[in-house]
Amino acid sequence: MNLDTFMWILARVSGLSASAALAISLLTGLALRSAVLDWLATNRAVRATHEFTALLWIPLGVLHVIFLLLDSNVRGTLRLIDLVVPFQAGFGSLALGLGSLSLDLFVLVAITGWLRRRINAVAWRWIHRLSYVACALVFLHALLGGSDFSSPQVSAITWSVAAVLAVLSLARVAWGRLSAGESRELRPEPRAELRSEPSREARTRR
Amino acid sequence: MRGVPAWALKGSAVCLTVLATVGSTAYVGDHVKDRSAPLHPSLRPETEQVTLGPAVGTTTSKPVTETNVS
């Protein structure tokens, strides 16, 4: 196996791993607003996980691009500018362009995420919503250009995850954010012995 | 119910990502070259058409043999 083949393998592996981490990030992000993981954990824990997943998918996504550029076969036809400016590549311009566009959007979302406290809340929210578009573009990029999408093993997992996330995203768009009251109604009622137990705050007050 | 703590959720996210990495490494390792891969330049079908033509042509150089005419 030569170096180019090795880089090609690493690019594919990092791309698939980045997609998995991105799916977790999207799921936790959706859960924050739709209470879909309310049965599992508090919103605070889900938020912490959502922020943490950026440390997983961003490096993997960067590695995907770096490994591609280290493959001399790809480097010969893909320029650095093609990573930023979409639909200009000499081959596979649609598939690669969708990847470039999603990269641009993710960079924007990541930077504004770190600068959240310095940005107007409404502007930040609208910019952050672009991550839904970016995820859809990543899926199309993988569908049109992914080397492993033709295999049933990979495509079954990817299509299933994408379908779940699409349904949750559409539900989020259709019904908006569940209020705290609705979220509580969805939770199971606490058992009688737990209900009678005084809360930690009450015990502290005593 | 206090639910699953944040560290456990983060650990699960890391585990799932590592699992995806290991799984994809195993799969890609077994399928290094995929003919149906749409983007890899070295696997793309050749776009240049080969034109076939006559391989033997006439020359302008002096002949090295001669034919006797009786």
Tab-separated table of N, CA, C and O in Angstrom, chain B residues 5 8-9 12 14-15 19-21 32-33 45 47 49 58 63 65-67:
chain	number	residue	atom	x	y	z
B	5	PRO	N	-25.764	11.757	34.277
B	5	PRO	CA	-24.906	12.939	34.412
B	5	PRO	C	-24.206	13.297	33.107
B	5	PRO	O	-24.073	12.448	32.211
B	8	ALA	N	-21.299	11.155	31.818
B	8	ALA	CA	-21.671	9.872	31.212
B	8	ALA	C	-22.139	10.080	29.769
B	8	ALA	O	-21.835	9.269	28.881
B	9	LEU	N	-22.874	11.169	29.547
B	9	LEU	CA	-23.316	11.474	28.177
B	9	LEU	C	-22.113	11.772	27.279
B	9	LEU	O	-22.046	11.313	26.134
B	12	SER	N	-20.384	8.618	26.503
B	12	SER	CA	-21.122	7.853	25.489
B	12	SER	C	-20.868	8.418	24.093
B	12	SER	O	-20.728	7.647	23.124
B	14	VAL	N	-18.192	9.989	23.094
B	14	VAL	CA	-16.831	9.597	22.696
B	14	VAL	C	-16.827	8.125	22.268
B	14	VAL	O	-16.241	7.769	21.236
B	15	CYS	N	-17.512	7.286	23.058
B	15	CYS	CA	-17.547	5.842	22.738
B	15	CYS	C	-18.185	5.599	21.370
B	15	CYS	O	-17.680	4.799	20.572
B	19	LEU	N	-16.368	4.048	18.246
B	19	LEU	CA	-16.968	2.861	17.621
B	19	LEU	C	-17.129	3.075	16.113
B	19	LEU	O	-16.827	2.179	15.301
B	20	ALA	N	-17.594	4.266	15.745
B	20	ALA	CA	-17.746	4.588	14.319
B	20	ALA	C	-16.387	4.578	13.620
B	20	ALA	O	-16.260	4.096	12.492
B	21	THR	N	-15.363	5.090	14.311
B	21	THR	CA	-14.019	5.126	13.717
B	21	THR	C	-13.484	3.709	13.516
B	21	THR	O	-12.951	3.376	12.446
B	32	VAL	N	-10.525	-1.287	0.058
B	32	VAL	CA	-9.616	-0.162	-0.219
B	32	VAL	C	-9.967	0.520	-1.530
B	32	VAL	O	-10.098	1.736	-1.616
B	33	LYS	N	-10.142	-0.280	-2.579
B	33	LYS	CA	-10.470	0.302	-3.887
B	33	LYS	C	-11.892	-0.063	-4.259
B	33	LYS	O	-12.244	-1.246	-4.335
B	45	PRO	N	-13.041	6.961	-14.489
B	45	PRO	CA	-12.839	6.432	-15.839
B	45	PRO	C	-12.114	7.475	-16.690
B	45	PRO	O	-12.285	8.670	-16.496
B	47	THR	N	-11.299	9.976	-19.410
B	47	THR	CA	-12.185	10.789	-20.241
B	47	THR	C	-11.586	11.009	-21.638
B	47	THR	O	-12.298	11.299	-22.578
B	49	GLN	N	-10.289	10.150	-25.122
B	49	GLN	CA	-10.545	9.070	-26.071
B	49	GLN	C	-9.270	8.773	-26.860
B	49	GLN	O	-8.566	9.685	-27.288
B	58	THR	N	4.632	6.138	-44.680
B	58	THR	CA	5.733	6.218	-45.665
B	58	THR	C	6.831	7.099	-45.102
B	58	THR	O	6.577	7.939	-44.247
B	63	PRO	N	16.158	4.945	-49.681
B	63	PRO	CA	16.044	3.486	-49.504
B	63	PRO	C	17.418	2.851	-49.292
B	63	PRO	O	18.405	3.311	-49.842
B	65	THR	N	17.932	-0.454	-49.840
B	65	THR	CA	18.057	-1.594	-50.762
B	65	THR	C	17.649	-1.153	-52.156
B	65	THR	O	17.012	-0.112	-52.319
B	66	GLU	N	18.079	-1.898	-53.139
B	66	GLU	CA	17.650	-1.594	-54.516
B	66	GLU	C	17.199	-2.872	-55.229
B	66	GLU	O	17.682	-3.951	-54.886
B	67	THR	N	16.345	-2.704	-56.201
B	67	THR	CA	15.819	-3.835	-56.945
B	67	THR	C	16.443	-3.860	-58.335
B	67	THR	O	16.398	-2.838	-59.038
